[in-house]
Tab-separated table of C-alpha atoms in Angstrom:
chain	number	residue	atom	x	y	z
A	941	UNK	CA	130.372	82.952	117.467
A	942	UNK	CA	129.378	83.840	113.967
A	943	UNK	CA	126.616	86.154	112.866
A	944	UNK	CA	125.215	85.541	109.424
A	945	UNK	CA	122.563	87.555	107.682
A	946	UNK	CA	120.588	86.459	104.655
A	947	UNK	CA	118.169	88.850	102.965
A	948	UNK	CA	117.569	90.742	106.198
A	949	UNK	CA	117.008	87.596	108.247
A	950	UNK	CA	119.371	86.253	110.821
A	951	UNK	CA	120.431	82.681	110.127
A	952	UNK	CA	120.263	80.225	113.013
A	953	UNK	CA	123.363	79.848	115.113
A	954	UNK	CA	123.378	78.494	118.669
A	955	UNK	CA	126.011	78.947	121.288
A	956	UNK	CA	126.020	79.494	125.025
A	957	UNK	CA	127.551	82.891	125.662
A	958	UNK	CA	129.875	83.461	128.559
A	959	UNK	CA	132.214	86.237	129.635
A	960	UNK	CA	134.794	83.649	130.700
A	961	UNK	CA	134.787	82.132	127.187
A	962	UNK	CA	135.114	85.584	125.686
A	963	UNK	CA	132.256	84.985	123.281
A	964	UNK	CA	129.840	87.644	124.472
A	965	UNK	CA	128.574	89.799	121.631
A	966	UNK	CA	127.327	93.341	121.519
A	967	UNK	CA	123.691	93.493	120.395
A	968	UNK	CA	124.192	96.571	118.197
A	969	UNK	CA	124.132	94.693	114.871
A	970	UNK	CA	121.007	92.826	115.918
A	971	UNK	CA	119.272	95.991	117.083
A	972	UNK	CA	120.056	97.584	113.723
A	973	UNK	CA	118.465	94.662	111.841
A	974	UNK	CA	115.468	93.723	113.998
A	975	UNK	CA	115.053	96.555	116.517
A	976	UNK	CA	115.534	96.910	120.247
A	977	UNK	CA	112.065	95.605	121.127
A	978	UNK	CA	112.690	92.322	119.330
A	979	UNK	CA	115.979	91.873	121.209
A	980	UNK	CA	114.331	92.722	124.538
A	981	UNK	CA	111.444	90.319	123.953
A	982	UNK	CA	113.771	87.599	122.702
A	983	UNK	CA	115.934	87.826	125.816
A	984	UNK	CA	112.819	87.676	127.996
A	985	UNK	CA	111.454	84.731	126.013
A	986	UNK	CA	114.613	82.585	126.337
A	987	UNK	CA	113.405	81.139	129.613
A	988	UNK	CA	112.986	82.093	133.242
A	989	UNK	CA	114.637	85.455	133.764
A	990	UNK	CA	117.023	84.229	136.465
A	991	UNK	CA	118.161	81.198	134.450
A	992	UNK	CA	118.894	82.705	131.066
A	993	UNK	CA	119.081	80.434	128.058
A	994	UNK	CA	120.872	79.527	124.857
A	995	UNK	CA	121.186	82.200	122.200
A	996	UNK	CA	119.522	81.214	118.956
A	997	UNK	CA	119.197	83.554	116.018
A	998	UNK	CA	116.261	81.527	114.700
A	999	UNK	CA	114.445	82.135	117.987
A	1000	UNK	CA	114.955	85.838	117.489
A	1001	UNK	CA	113.393	85.545	114.038
A	1002	UNK	CA	110.308	84.024	115.684
A	1003	UNK	CA	109.978	86.995	118.009
A	1004	UNK	CA	110.424	89.364	115.049
A	1005	UNK	CA	107.586	87.583	113.210
A	1006	UNK	CA	105.375	87.901	116.293
A	1007	UNK	CA	106.124	91.630	116.672
A	1008	UNK	CA	105.319	92.082	112.973
A	1009	UNK	CA	102.028	90.224	113.484
A	1010	UNK	CA	101.175	92.542	116.408
A	1011	UNK	CA	101.973	95.538	114.182
A	1012	UNK	CA	99.705	94.193	111.453
A	1013	UNK	CA	96.834	93.466	113.886
A	1014	UNK	CA	96.920	96.934	115.404
A	1015	UNK	CA	97.064	98.590	111.971
A	1016	UNK	CA	93.746	97.024	110.942
A	1017	UNK	CA	90.917	99.515	110.585
A	1018	UNK	CA	88.157	98.747	113.143
A	1019	UNK	CA	85.601	100.401	110.881
A	1020	UNK	CA	85.986	97.377	108.566
A	1021	UNK	CA	84.048	95.424	111.218
A	1022	UNK	CA	80.985	97.678	111.025
A	1023	UNK	CA	79.360	95.571	108.315
A	1024	UNK	CA	80.204	92.272	110.000
A	1025	UNK	CA	77.677	90.063	111.747
A	1026	UNK	CA	78.718	90.573	115.385
A	1027	UNK	CA	77.979	87.366	117.221
A	1028	UNK	CA	77.102	87.538	120.918
A	1029	UNK	CA	78.873	84.259	121.699
A	1030	UNK	CA	82.021	85.262	119.809
A	1031	UNK	CA	82.052	88.641	121.546
A	1032	UNK	CA	81.633	87.017	124.966
A	1033	UNK	CA	84.398	84.515	124.194
A	1034	UNK	CA	86.799	87.259	123.129
A	1035	UNK	CA	86.015	89.387	126.197
A	1036	UNK	CA	86.645	86.314	128.376
A	1037	UNK	CA	89.944	85.734	126.568
A	1038	UNK	CA	90.928	89.363	127.126
A	1039	UNK	CA	90.375	89.018	130.878
A	1040	UNK	CA	92.181	85.679	131.046
A	1041	UNK	CA	95.147	87.082	129.150
A	1042	UNK	CA	95.355	90.129	131.405
A	1043	UNK	CA	95.381	87.818	134.418
A	1044	UNK	CA	97.979	85.447	132.932
A	1045	UNK	CA	100.325	88.249	131.887
A	1046	UNK	CA	99.948	90.097	135.197
A	1047	UNK	CA	100.664	86.933	137.185
A	1048	UNK	CA	103.683	86.201	135.000
A	1049	UNK	CA	105.026	89.722	135.536
A	1050	UNK	CA	104.588	89.394	139.288
A	1051	UNK	CA	106.678	86.191	139.228
A	1052	UNK	CA	109.276	87.584	136.775
A	1053	UNK	CA	108.247	84.888	134.287
A	1054	UNK	CA	108.437	87.114	131.230
A	1055	UNK	CA	108.707	84.098	128.946
A	1056	UNK	CA	105.233	82.910	129.972
A	1057	UNK	CA	103.880	86.450	129.634
A	1058	UNK	CA	105.133	86.605	126.048
A	1059	UNK	CA	103.750	83.134	125.343
A	1060	UNK	CA	100.325	84.267	126.608
A	1061	UNK	CA	100.505	87.356	124.389
A	1062	UNK	CA	101.459	85.229	121.392
A	1063	UNK	CA	98.390	83.063	121.981
A	1064	UNK	CA	96.264	86.180	122.423
A	1065	UNK	CA	97.480	87.714	119.163
A	1066	UNK	CA	96.632	84.459	117.358
A	1067	UNK	CA	93.126	84.560	118.835
A	1068	UNK	CA	92.743	88.180	117.749
A	1069	UNK	CA	93.740	87.271	114.206
A	1070	UNK	CA	91.178	84.480	114.120
A	1071	UNK	CA	88.452	86.709	115.577
A	1072	UNK	CA	89.118	89.305	112.882
A	1073	UNK	CA	89.165	86.739	110.083
A	1074	UNK	CA	85.852	85.277	111.212
A	1075	UNK	CA	84.341	88.774	111.372
A	1076	UNK	CA	82.028	87.855	114.225
A	1077	UNK	CA	83.010	90.659	116.603
A	1078	UNK	CA	82.133	94.330	116.645
A	1079	UNK	CA	84.240	97.422	116.367
A	1080	UNK	CA	84.139	98.259	120.092
A	1081	UNK	CA	85.194	94.770	121.139
A	1082	UNK	CA	88.071	94.831	118.640
A	1083	UNK	CA	89.240	98.254	119.800
A	1084	UNK	CA	89.142	97.141	123.445
A	1085	UNK	CA	91.074	93.975	122.608
A	1086	UNK	CA	93.765	95.947	120.771
A	1087	UNK	CA	94.032	98.477	123.608
A	1088	UNK	CA	94.629	95.648	126.084
A	1089	UNK	CA	97.224	94.082	123.784
A	1090	UNK	CA	99.176	97.332	123.615
A	1091	UNK	CA	98.989	97.908	127.362
A	1092	UNK	CA	100.189	94.380	128.085
A	1093	UNK	CA	103.016	94.445	125.568
A	1094	UNK	CA	104.280	97.913	126.600
A	1095	UNK	CA	106.611	96.829	129.442
A	1096	UNK	CA	108.370	94.350	127.159
A	1097	UNK	CA	108.295	96.207	123.830
A	1098	UNK	CA	108.028	99.881	124.776
A	1099	UNK	CA	109.099	101.381	121.454
A	1100	UNK	CA	106.665	99.592	119.183
A	1101	UNK	CA	103.816	99.790	121.688
A	1102	UNK	CA	104.274	103.552	122.007
A	1103	UNK	CA	104.284	103.969	118.235
A	1104	UNK	CA	101.187	101.803	117.844
A	1105	UNK	CA	99.420	103.513	120.756
A	1106	UNK	CA	99.967	106.858	119.067
A	1107	UNK	CA	98.558	105.499	115.798
A	1108	UNK	CA	95.426	104.151	117.468
């Protein structure tokens, strides 16, 4: 198993790890480069928790990009939305999406399907980005949506969610 790094990014390399093959790696180098939360989320995203999956450095890069997108979304200043034209339909749609995402993630947790919980949160973060870009929601709705995102992501990415919670 080889680990290659290029400008701070891990280059794709796939291999099924196994103790019997002697190719199990310690995650320390990866944690140093991308952080413990990215590793945790990546391992949960590989597939159903009880089945595991193939290690892929490129997959880990995808999780790192998602965590960075969450960071960027939460860092946005809700007061920037004060001058926007809050749309009742857009607000209702986002509130509905919040509730649907909470239900999807909760159900996934209950079934130990962390990969589907992360997929739902990825979709949710994309919707939040679009809602912000369109500027059709108000400050309170945005703040509520971000609070729910942080609460839902906390069990899987506790370090970054704690840091972001403190900042909000």
